[in-house]
CSV table of C-alpha atoms in Angstrom, one decimal:
chain,number,residue,atom,x,y,z
A,1252,MET,CA,114.8,55.2,56.3
A,1253,SER,CA,117.1,54.4,53.4
A,1254,SER,CA,120.9,54.8,53.2
A,1255,TYR,CA,122.7,56.1,50.1
A,1256,LEU,CA,126.4,56.4,49.0
A,1257,ILE,CA,126.6,59.2,46.5
A,1258,LYS,CA,129.9,58.6,44.7
A,1259,GLY,CA,132.3,60.6,42.6
A,1260,GLY,CA,130.5,64.0,42.6
A,1261,HIS,CA,132.1,67.3,42.6
A,1262,VAL,CA,131.0,68.4,46.0
A,1263,LEU,CA,130.5,72.1,46.7
A,1264,LEU,CA,132.6,73.3,49.7
A,1265,PHE,CA,133.2,76.7,51.1
A,1266,ASP,CA,136.1,78.0,53.2
A,1267,ASP,CA,136.1,80.6,55.9
A,1268,GLN,CA,136.4,83.5,53.1
A,1269,ARG,CA,133.2,82.1,51.2
A,1270,LYS,CA,135.5,80.8,48.5
A,1271,SER,CA,134.2,77.7,46.8
A,1272,SER,CA,135.8,74.4,45.8
A,1273,PHE,CA,134.5,71.2,44.1
A,1274,PRO,CA,136.7,68.3,45.2
A,1275,GLN,CA,135.5,64.9,43.8
A,1276,LEU,CA,134.2,63.2,46.9
A,1277,ASP,CA,131.6,60.5,48.1
A,1278,ILE,CA,128.8,61.4,50.6
A,1279,LEU,CA,127.3,58.6,52.8
A,1280,VAL,CA,123.8,59.4,53.8
A,1281,GLU,CA,122.2,57.3,56.6
A,1282,GLY,CA,118.6,58.2,57.5
A,1283,GLN,CA,118.0,61.9,57.6
A,1284,ARG,CA,121.6,62.9,57.9
A,1285,ILE,CA,125.0,62.9,56.2
A,1286,SER,CA,127.2,60.6,58.1
A,1287,LYS,CA,130.4,60.5,56.0
A,1288,ILE,CA,132.2,62.6,53.3
A,1289,GLY,CA,135.4,61.5,51.9
A,1290,SER,CA,137.3,59.8,49.1
A,1291,ASN,CA,136.7,56.2,47.9
A,1292,LEU,CA,134.1,55.6,50.6
A,1293,SER,CA,132.6,52.0,50.9
A,1294,ASN,CA,129.7,50.5,52.8
A,1295,ASP,CA,131.2,49.3,56.0
A,1296,ARG,CA,128.1,49.7,58.0
A,1297,GLY,CA,126.8,46.1,57.5
A,1298,ARG,CA,123.4,47.1,56.1
A,1299,HIS,CA,122.0,47.8,52.6
A,1300,VAL,CA,123.2,51.1,51.0
A,1301,GLU,CA,122.1,52.1,47.6
A,1302,VAL,CA,125.2,53.3,45.6
A,1303,VAL,CA,124.4,56.4,43.4
A,1304,ASP,CA,126.7,57.3,40.7
A,1305,ALA,CA,127.3,61.0,40.7
A,1306,SER,CA,130.4,61.1,38.5
A,1307,GLY,CA,130.2,64.0,36.1
A,1308,CYS,CA,127.8,65.8,38.3
A,1309,ILE,CA,127.9,68.5,41.0
A,1310,ALA,CA,126.7,67.6,44.4
A,1311,MET,CA,125.8,70.7,46.4
A,1312,PRO,CA,123.7,71.7,49.4
A,1313,GLY,CA,120.2,72.3,48.3
A,1314,PHE,CA,119.3,75.9,47.5
A,1315,ILE,CA,117.6,77.7,50.4
A,1316,ASP,CA,114.9,80.3,49.5
A,1317,GLY,CA,114.7,82.7,52.5
A,1318,HIS,CA,111.5,84.6,51.2
A,1319,ARG,CA,108.8,83.1,49.1
A,1320,HIS,CA,105.0,83.5,48.9
A,1321,VAL,CA,104.4,80.0,47.9
A,1322,PHE,CA,100.6,80.2,48.0
A,1323,GLN,CA,100.7,82.8,45.2
A,1324,SER,CA,102.0,80.4,42.5
A,1325,GLN,CA,98.7,79.8,40.8
A,1326,LEU,CA,98.9,83.5,39.7
A,1327,ARG,CA,102.0,83.3,37.6
A,1328,SER,CA,102.1,85.9,34.9
A,1329,THR,CA,99.4,88.1,36.5
A,1330,VAL,CA,101.4,90.9,37.9
A,1331,GLY,CA,104.5,91.0,35.9
A,1332,ASN,CA,104.0,94.6,34.8
A,1333,HIS,CA,102.8,96.0,38.0
A,1334,THR,CA,104.2,98.1,41.0
A,1335,LEU,CA,104.1,96.9,44.4
A,1336,LEU,CA,100.9,98.9,44.9
A,1337,GLU,CA,99.3,97.3,41.8
A,1338,TYR,CA,100.4,94.0,42.8
A,1339,CYS,CA,98.6,94.4,46.1
A,1340,ALA,CA,95.4,95.8,44.4
A,1341,HIS,CA,95.4,93.0,41.7
A,1342,LEU,CA,96.5,90.1,43.8
A,1343,LEU,CA,97.1,90.2,47.5
A,1344,GLN,CA,94.0,92.3,48.3
A,1345,GLY,CA,92.4,91.4,45.0
A,1346,ARG,CA,92.3,88.0,43.3
A,1347,MET,CA,93.2,86.0,46.4
A,1348,ILE,CA,89.8,86.8,47.9
A,1349,PHE,CA,88.2,84.4,45.1
A,1350,PHE,CA,90.4,81.5,46.1
A,1351,ASP,CA,88.7,78.7,47.9
A,1352,GLU,CA,90.5,76.0,49.8
A,1353,ASP,CA,91.1,73.7,46.9
A,1354,ASP,CA,92.7,76.5,44.8
A,1355,ILE,CA,94.9,77.4,47.8
A,1356,TYR,CA,95.9,73.7,48.1
A,1357,LEU,CA,96.8,73.4,44.3
A,1358,SER,CA,98.7,76.7,44.3
A,1359,GLN,CA,100.7,75.8,47.4
A,1360,LEU,CA,101.5,72.3,46.0
A,1361,SER,CA,102.6,73.5,42.6
A,1362,GLY,CA,104.7,76.3,44.0
A,1363,LEU,CA,106.6,73.8,46.0
A,1364,ALA,CA,106.9,71.5,43.2
A,1365,GLU,CA,108.4,74.2,41.1
A,1366,ALA,CA,110.9,75.0,43.9
A,1367,ILE,CA,112.1,71.4,44.2
A,1368,HIS,CA,112.3,71.1,40.4
A,1369,SER,CA,114.7,74.0,40.6
A,1370,GLY,CA,117.0,72.5,43.2
A,1371,VAL,CA,115.5,74.2,46.2
A,1372,THR,CA,115.3,72.1,49.3
A,1373,THR,CA,114.1,74.6,51.9
A,1374,VAL,CA,111.9,77.7,52.0
A,1375,MET,CA,110.9,80.3,54.4
A,1376,ASP,CA,107.3,80.5,53.4
A,1377,HIS,CA,105.7,84.0,54.2
A,1378,SER,CA,102.0,83.0,53.9
A,1379,HIS,CA,99.4,85.6,54.1
A,1380,ALA,CA,96.9,82.9,53.1
A,1381,ILE,CA,95.7,82.2,56.7
A,1382,THR,CA,92.5,84.2,56.5
A,1383,THR,CA,90.8,81.1,57.7
A,1384,ALA,CA,91.9,77.9,59.6
A,1385,GLY,CA,90.9,75.8,56.4
A,1386,ARG,CA,93.2,77.9,54.2
A,1387,ALA,CA,96.1,77.5,56.5
A,1388,GLN,CA,95.5,73.7,56.8
A,1389,GLN,CA,95.5,73.4,53.1
A,1390,CYS,CA,98.8,75.2,52.7
A,1391,ILE,CA,100.4,73.0,55.6
A,1392,LYS,CA,98.9,69.8,53.9
A,1393,ALA,CA,100.4,70.6,50.6
A,1394,THR,CA,103.7,71.4,52.3
A,1395,VAL,CA,103.9,68.2,54.0
A,1396,GLU,CA,103.0,66.3,50.8
A,1397,SER,CA,105.5,68.0,48.6
A,1398,GLY,CA,108.5,66.7,50.6
A,1399,ILE,CA,110.3,70.1,50.9
A,1400,ARG,CA,111.8,71.5,54.1
A,1401,SER,CA,109.8,74.7,55.2
A,1402,ILE,CA,109.4,77.2,57.8
A,1403,TYR,CA,105.7,78.0,57.4
A,1404,CYS,CA,105.3,81.6,58.5
A,1405,ALA,CA,101.7,82.1,59.1
A,1406,ALA,CA,100.9,85.7,58.6
A,1407,PRO,CA,97.8,87.7,59.8
A,1408,PHE,CA,96.7,89.9,57.1
A,1409,SER,CA,93.6,92.0,56.4
A,1410,MET,CA,91.7,90.7,53.3
A,1411,PRO,CA,88.7,92.6,51.7
A,1412,GLU,CA,85.4,91.0,51.9
A,1413,SER,CA,84.5,92.2,48.4
A,1414,LEU,CA,85.6,94.6,45.8
A,1415,ASN,CA,84.3,97.6,43.7
A,1416,PRO,CA,84.2,99.2,46.2
A,1417,MET,CA,86.6,97.5,48.6
A,1418,ALA,CA,85.0,96.5,51.8
A,1419,MET,CA,87.4,95.7,54.4
A,1420,GLY,CA,84.9,94.6,57.3
A,1421,ASP,CA,86.1,94.5,60.9
A,1422,THR,CA,89.9,94.2,60.5
A,1423,ALA,CA,90.6,94.2,64.2
A,1424,ALA,CA,88.3,91.1,64.4
A,1425,GLN,CA,89.9,89.5,61.3
A,1426,HIS,CA,93.3,90.1,63.0
A,1427,ALA,CA,92.3,88.5,66.3
A,1428,THR,CA,90.9,85.5,64.6
A,1429,GLN,CA,94.1,84.9,62.5
A,1430,ILE,CA,96.3,85.2,65.7
A,1431,ASP,CA,94.1,82.6,67.3
A,1432,ILE,CA,94.5,80.3,64.3
A,1433,ILE,CA,98.5,80.7,64.6
A,1434,LYS,CA,98.2,80.0,68.5
A,1435,GLU,CA,96.3,76.8,67.7
A,1436,LEU,CA,98.8,75.7,64.9
A,1437,ALA,CA,101.5,76.2,67.5
A,1438,LYS,CA,99.8,73.4,69.6
A,1439,GLU,CA,100.0,70.8,66.8
A,1440,LYS,CA,102.9,68.4,67.5
A,1441,PRO,CA,104.1,67.8,64.9
A,1442,LEU,CA,102.6,70.5,62.7
A,1443,GLY,CA,100.6,69.0,60.0
A,1444,GLY,CA,100.2,65.6,61.7
A,1445,PRO,CA,102.3,62.5,61.6
A,1446,GLY,CA,103.2,62.9,58.0
A,1447,ASN,CA,105.6,65.7,59.1
A,1448,ASP,CA,108.8,64.0,59.9
A,1449,GLY,CA,110.5,67.3,61.1
A,1450,ARG,CA,110.8,69.0,57.7
A,1451,LEU,CA,108.0,71.5,58.5
A,1452,ARG,CA,107.9,74.0,61.3
A,1453,LEU,CA,105.8,76.9,62.3
A,1454,GLY,CA,107.1,80.5,62.0
A,1455,LEU,CA,105.4,83.9,62.1
A,1456,GLY,CA,105.0,86.5,59.3
A,1457,PHE,CA,104.2,89.8,61.2
A,1458,ASP,CA,103.8,92.8,58.9
A,1459,THR,CA,100.7,93.9,61.0
A,1460,MET,CA,102.9,94.7,63.9
A,1461,TYR,CA,103.0,98.3,62.6
A,1462,TYR,CA,99.4,98.9,62.8
A,1463,ILE,CA,97.9,97.0,65.7
A,1464,PRO,CA,98.1,98.2,69.2
A,1465,GLU,CA,101.6,98.0,70.7
A,1466,GLU,CA,100.5,95.5,73.6
A,1467,ILE,CA,99.0,93.1,71.1
A,1468,ALA,CA,102.1,93.1,68.9
A,1469,ARG,CA,104.5,92.6,71.9
A,1470,ASP,CA,102.3,89.7,73.1
A,1471,MET,CA,102.5,88.0,69.9
A,1472,LEU,CA,106.2,88.6,69.6
A,1473,ASP,CA,106.7,87.2,73.0
A,1474,PHE,CA,104.6,84.2,72.1
A,1475,ALA,CA,106.9,83.6,69.1
A,1476,VAL,CA,109.9,83.7,71.3
A,1477,GLU,CA,108.3,81.4,73.9
A,1478,HIS,CA,107.5,78.8,71.2
A,1479,ASP,CA,110.9,79.3,69.3
A,1480,MET,CA,109.0,80.5,66.2
A,1481,PRO,CA,111.3,82.2,63.4
A,1482,LEU,CA,109.9,85.6,62.6
A,1483,THR,CA,109.9,87.0,59.1
A,1484,VAL,CA,108.8,90.8,58.2
A,1485,HIS,CA,109.0,92.8,55.0
A,1486,ASP,CA,111.2,95.8,55.4
A,1487,VAL,CA,110.2,98.3,52.5
A,1488,PRO,CA,110.1,101.8,53.9
A,1489,ARG,CA,109.1,103.3,50.7
A,1490,TYR,CA,105.9,101.6,51.0
A,1491,ASN,CA,105.3,102.3,54.6
A,1492,LEU,CA,106.7,98.9,55.8
A,1493,PRO,CA,109.6,100.1,58.0
A,1494,ALA,CA,110.3,96.8,59.9
A,1495,LEU,CA,114.0,97.5,60.8
A,1496,LYS,CA,113.2,101.1,62.2
A,1497,HIS,CA,110.0,99.7,63.9
A,1498,LEU,CA,112.0,97.0,65.7
A,1499,ARG,CA,114.7,99.2,66.7
A,1500,ASP,CA,112.7,102.4,67.8
A,1501,ASN,CA,110.4,100.4,69.9
A,1502,ASN,CA,113.0,97.9,71.4
A,1503,LEU,CA,111.0,94.9,70.1
A,1504,PRO,CA,112.3,91.3,70.4
A,1505,THR,CA,114.7,90.2,67.6
A,1506,HIS,CA,114.8,86.4,68.4
A,1507,LYS,CA,115.3,84.5,65.0
A,1508,VAL,CA,114.2,87.5,63.0
A,1509,THR,CA,114.5,87.4,59.3
A,1510,LEU,CA,113.8,90.8,57.2
A,1511,SER,CA,113.1,90.6,53.5
A,1512,HIS,CA,114.4,93.3,51.3
A,1513,THR,CA,115.9,96.2,53.4
A,1514,CYS,CA,117.2,97.9,50.4
A,1515,ASP,CA,119.6,100.8,50.5
A,1516,PRO,CA,120.6,100.4,54.2
A,1517,ALA,CA,122.3,103.1,56.1
A,1518,PRO,CA,125.4,102.3,58.0
A,1519,GLU,CA,123.4,102.4,61.4
A,1520,ASP,CA,120.9,99.9,59.7
A,1521,ILE,CA,123.8,97.5,59.0
A,1522,LYS,CA,125.2,97.9,62.3
A,1523,PHE,CA,121.7,97.2,64.1
A,1524,VAL,CA,121.2,94.1,61.9
A,1525,LYS,CA,124.7,92.7,62.7
A,1526,ASP,CA,124.5,93.5,66.5
A,1527,LYS,CA,121.1,91.8,66.8
A,1528,ASN,CA,121.9,88.8,64.7
A,1529,ILE,CA,119.0,89.6,62.3
A,1530,GLY,CA,118.9,87.7,59.0
A,1531,ILE,CA,118.5,89.7,55.7
A,1532,VAL,CA,117.0,88.2,52.5
A,1533,SER,CA,117.4,90.0,49.2
A,1534,THR,CA,115.0,89.2,46.3
A,1535,PRO,CA,116.6,91.1,43.6
A,1536,GLU,CA,114.1,90.6,40.8
A,1537,SER,CA,111.2,91.8,42.6
A,1538,GLU,CA,113.1,94.5,44.3
A,1539,MET,CA,114.3,96.0,41.0
A,1540,ALA,CA,110.9,95.5,39.3
A,1541,MET,CA,108.8,97.1,42.0
A,1542,SER,CA,110.7,100.2,43.1
A,1543,HIS,CA,111.7,98.8,46.6
A,1544,GLY,CA,115.2,100.4,46.1
A,1545,HIS,CA,118.8,98.8,45.1
A,1546,PRO,CA,119.2,95.3,46.2
A,1547,SER,CA,121.2,95.2,49.5
A,1548,GLY,CA,122.7,91.7,49.5
A,1549,PHE,CA,126.2,92.5,49.0
A,1550,LYS,CA,126.2,95.4,51.4
A,1551,PHE,CA,125.1,93.0,54.3
A,1552,LEU,CA,127.3,90.1,53.1
A,1553,ARG,CA,130.4,92.3,53.1
A,1554,ALA,CA,129.5,93.5,56.7
A,1555,ASP,CA,129.4,89.7,57.6
A,1556,CYS,CA,125.7,89.8,58.2
A,1557,ARG,CA,123.4,86.9,57.9
A,1558,THR,CA,122.6,87.3,54.2
A,1559,GLY,CA,120.6,85.2,51.9
A,1560,LEU,CA,118.4,85.3,48.7
A,1561,GLY,CA,114.8,84.5,48.0
A,1562,ILE,CA,112.5,84.7,45.0
A,1563,ASP,CA,109.6,86.7,46.8
A,1564,SER,CA,106.3,86.1,44.8
A,1565,PRO,CA,106.2,83.3,42.1
A,1566,ALA,CA,103.5,85.4,40.6
A,1567,ILE,CA,106.0,88.1,39.9
A,1568,SER,CA,109.4,86.5,39.7
A,1569,SER,CA,111.2,83.4,38.4
A,1570,GLY,CA,110.7,80.5,40.7
A,1571,ASP,CA,114.4,79.4,40.9
A,1572,LEU,CA,117.6,80.9,42.6
A,1573,PHE,CA,119.7,80.7,39.5
A,1574,THR,CA,117.9,83.8,38.3
A,1575,GLN,CA,118.2,85.4,41.7
A,1576,MET,CA,121.9,84.8,41.9
A,1577,ARG,CA,122.6,86.2,38.4
A,1578,LEU,CA,120.6,89.3,39.1
A,1579,ALA,CA,122.0,89.9,42.5
A,1580,LEU,CA,125.6,89.5,41.1
A,1581,GLN,CA,125.2,91.7,37.8
A,1582,GLU,CA,123.1,94.5,39.4
A,1583,TYR,CA,125.8,94.9,42.1
A,1584,ARG,CA,128.6,94.8,39.6
A,1585,MET,CA,126.8,97.4,37.4
A,1586,ARG,CA,126.3,99.8,40.2
A,1587,GLN,CA,130.0,99.5,41.4
A,1588,ASN,CA,131.2,99.7,37.8
A,1589,ALA,CA,129.3,103.0,37.4
A,1590,THR,CA,131.3,104.6,40.4
A,1591,TYR,CA,134.5,104.0,38.1
A,1592,HIS,CA,132.9,105.4,35.1
A,1593,GLN,CA,131.9,108.6,36.9
A,1594,ARG,CA,135.7,109.1,37.5
A,1595,GLY,CA,136.6,108.4,34.0
A,1596,LYS,CA,138.2,105.0,35.2
A,1597,LEU,CA,137.6,101.5,34.5
A,1598,PRO,CA,137.7,98.7,37.2
A,1599,ASP,CA,140.9,96.5,37.3
A,1600,MET,CA,138.9,93.5,38.5
A,1601,VAL,CA,135.2,92.6,39.0
A,1602,PRO,CA,133.8,94.0,42.1
A,1603,ALA,CA,132.0,90.6,43.2
A,1604,ARG,CA,132.6,87.2,42.5
A,1605,THR,CA,130.2,84.2,41.6
A,1606,ASP,CA,131.3,82.4,44.9
A,1607,GLU,CA,129.5,85.1,46.9
A,1608,VAL,CA,126.1,84.8,45.3
A,1609,LEU,CA,126.4,81.0,45.5
A,1610,TYR,CA,127.1,81.3,49.1
A,1611,MET,CA,124.1,83.5,49.6
A,1612,ALA,CA,121.8,81.1,48.0
A,1613,THR,CA,122.9,78.2,50.3
A,1614,LEU,CA,124.9,78.5,53.5
A,1615,GLY,CA,124.1,82.4,53.4
A,1616,SER,CA,120.3,81.7,53.3
A,1617,ALA,CA,120.6,79.1,56.0
A,1618,ARG,CA,122.2,81.7,58.2
A,1619,ALA,CA,119.6,84.3,57.2
A,1620,ILE,CA,116.8,82.0,58.5
A,1621,HIS,CA,118.9,80.8,61.4
A,1622,MET,CA,119.3,77.2,60.5
A,1623,GLU,CA,123.0,77.1,59.6
A,1624,ASP,CA,123.7,74.4,62.2
A,1625,GLN,CA,121.3,72.2,60.4
A,1626,ILE,CA,121.4,72.8,56.5
A,1627,GLY,CA,123.2,75.1,54.0
A,1628,SER,CA,126.4,73.1,53.6
A,1629,LEU,CA,127.3,69.5,53.1
A,1630,GLU,CA,128.9,68.4,56.5
A,1631,VAL,CA,128.8,65.4,58.6
A,1632,GLY,CA,125.8,65.6,61.0
A,1633,LYS,CA,123.8,68.0,58.9
A,1634,PHE,CA,120.5,67.1,57.3
A,1635,ALA,CA,120.9,65.3,53.8
A,1636,ASP,CA,119.4,68.1,51.7
A,1637,ILE,CA,121.4,67.7,48.5
A,1638,THR,CA,120.9,68.8,44.9
A,1639,VAL,CA,122.7,67.0,42.1
A,1640,ILE,CA,123.4,68.9,38.9
A,1641,ARG,CA,124.3,67.5,35.5
A,1642,THR,CA,127.3,69.1,33.7
A,1643,ASP,CA,126.7,67.5,30.5
A,1644,SER,CA,123.7,69.6,29.1
A,1645,PRO,CA,124.1,72.2,26.3
A,1646,SER,CA,124.2,74.9,28.8
A,1647,MET,CA,126.8,73.2,31.1
A,1648,VAL,CA,129.1,71.0,29.1
A,1649,ALA,CA,132.8,71.6,29.2
A,1650,SER,CA,132.6,74.0,32.3
A,1651,VAL,CA,135.7,74.1,34.3
A,1652,ASP,CA,134.8,76.6,37.0
A,1653,TYR,CA,131.8,75.1,38.7
A,1654,SER,CA,131.0,78.1,40.8
A,1655,THR,CA,130.7,80.3,37.6
A,1656,ALA,CA,128.8,77.6,35.7
A,1657,LEU,CA,126.2,77.3,38.6
A,1658,VAL,CA,125.5,81.1,38.7
A,1659,THR,CA,125.8,82.2,35.1
A,1660,HIS,CA,124.9,79.0,32.9
A,1661,CYS,CA,122.9,76.6,34.9
A,1662,SER,CA,119.0,76.4,35.0
A,1663,ALA,CA,116.4,74.2,36.4
A,1664,ALA,CA,116.7,72.0,33.4
A,1665,ASP,CA,120.1,70.8,34.7
A,1666,VAL,CA,119.0,69.8,38.2
A,1667,ASP,CA,118.8,66.0,37.9
A,1668,SER,CA,118.1,65.0,41.4
A,1669,VAL,CA,117.0,66.5,44.8
A,1670,MET,CA,117.2,64.9,48.3
A,1671,VAL,CA,115.5,66.3,51.4
A,1672,ASN,CA,116.0,64.9,54.7
A,1673,GLY,CA,117.6,61.8,53.2
A,1674,GLU,CA,114.6,61.2,50.7
A,1675,TRP,CA,114.8,61.7,47.1
A,1676,VAL,CA,111.9,64.1,46.1
A,1677,LYS,CA,113.3,64.5,42.6
A,1678,ARG,CA,115.4,61.8,40.7
A,1679,ASN,CA,116.8,61.5,37.2
A,1680,GLY,CA,114.8,64.6,36.2
A,1681,LYS,CA,111.5,63.5,37.7
A,1682,LEU,CA,109.5,64.8,40.6
A,1683,LEU,CA,108.8,61.8,43.1
A,1684,LYS,CA,106.4,63.2,45.6
A,1685,VAL,CA,104.1,65.0,43.2
A,1686,ASP,CA,102.0,63.5,40.3
A,1687,TRP,CA,102.8,66.5,38.0
A,1688,ASN,CA,100.7,65.4,35.0
A,1689,ASP,CA,97.6,65.2,37.2
A,1690,LEU,CA,98.5,68.3,39.1
A,1691,LYS,CA,99.0,70.5,36.1
A,1692,GLY,CA,95.5,69.6,34.7
A,1693,LYS,CA,93.8,70.5,38.1
A,1694,LEU,CA,95.9,73.7,38.1
A,1695,GLN,CA,94.6,74.6,34.6
A,1696,MET,CA,91.0,73.9,35.7
A,1697,SER,CA,91.3,75.9,38.7
A,1698,ARG,CA,92.7,78.9,37.0
A,1699,ALA,CA,89.9,78.9,34.4
A,1700,ARG,CA,87.3,78.8,37.3
A,1701,LEU,CA,89.1,81.6,38.9
A,1702,GLU,CA,89.2,83.8,35.9
A,1703,LYS,CA,85.5,83.4,35.6
A,1704,LYS,CA,85.1,84.5,39.2
A,1705,TRP,CA,87.0,87.8,38.9
A,1706,GLU,CA,85.7,88.7,35.4
A,1707,GLY,CA,84.3,92.1,35.5
A,1708,VAL,CA,86.3,93.5,38.4
A,1709,ASP,CA,87.6,96.9,37.7
A,1710,TRP,CA,91.2,96.6,39.0
A,1711,ASP,CA,92.0,100.3,38.4
A,1712,TRP,CA,89.3,101.3,40.9
A,1713,SER,CA,91.0,98.8,43.5
A,1714,LYS,CA,94.4,100.4,42.8
A,1715,ASP,CA,92.9,104.0,43.4
A,1716,GLU,CA,91.4,102.9,46.6
A,1717,LEU,CA,94.7,101.5,47.8
A,1718,LYS,CA,96.5,104.9,47.1
A,1719,ASP,CA,94.8,106.5,49.9
A,1720,ALA,CA,94.8,103.3,52.2
A,1721,TRP,CA,98.5,103.2,51.8
A,1722,TYR,CA,99.0,107.0,52.0
A,1723,LEU,CA,100.8,107.0,48.7
A,1724,ARG,CA,98.8,109.3,46.5
A,1725,ASP,CA,101.0,112.4,47.2
A,1726,VAL,CA,104.2,110.5,46.2
A,1727,LEU,CA,103.1,108.8,43.0
A,1728,GLU,CA,103.6,110.3,39.6
């Protein structure tokens, strides 16, 4: 692999109190890893090193998205005015049944291109798309081709066979088939074939653990531990997805577990998460939109839990972590400010700082997905996952506090270059592993075909059926 000397950038570093600094330093990348960081470095290795001028730029660890349903990217703008129940009726147990393998591939590849374009270098991909082995392989193929680092969390999920009325078929047989697919994927070394240089690994998404026989759930959890597979589960008790409570009450394994959401945690919940070394990923945009509850990132972070950020579904939310950082920060400030207002007071200082959400989107997310020893910060020996941000754009020029600039002013338009595993996947504003002009045309044709396929579906009928299936009819108003 190539070697690079990235010179003169303002390098994002964190101290033990999660305070950021941006000293002007050089970064030497050799192969997949960072080999040196310092001032005025030169090439003394006796080999060719490409010098990259990063003066006037921020060099930071790539953003880490701890909870993303990448395969849903094709359905942008479909469920922006929908509750979680409606999202499931319209999308997850609705439009997704019309996707063929080519649609899944295009959706997955475009979603990862969006992530890279926005400076994301790693995703924990909670993928309900594994209803067939072919679908799973298309997601994996697209992931390898994109160049991103990913924990591909294959997730068994019951999908309708048809709609209006919704016919679920034999869900136990579906689940057994999907578990078999996951176990077969675990045999692939490396996952996805020789094109995978270590960036892609297999994980498990396991929302079905609530509904299947306990012995089957335990067997699969033991399998995940045996194969060192990270585990991710939705924790949304308001919608009958109580992952944290289920793990605690049933004394289930918590090896490399990451919970998404976990809004409004009780003190005993926070203690359990910390004691069991569980990761928490907050997705503030979707949590606020879909009545999950109040985003919990700051509560867990302040308790020194493993806390990160994610975007959730790209069909619902913005595809970048800049948006999630802003929302997490300002929502928490708003709620804390309200406690002063209730007493007729005003805060003497802001209750949360930009450094904290910047940490959550980088090293915090690395901790949340149990990869902090490999990624999340720019350190010698860690993988060279680096995002370079320009500071001379109309939105960033003349910034002096780079932490604040990254959180409150920056956007994907300012992401100049992205390196994953020592390889440039975006450079000088252009995606390198994906032919975007070709891909966007295929996506538009795919979407047009899909719109024809689901033309005539009565989505209100599907929603009404799910009210009973989810035991929500009595609490909706």
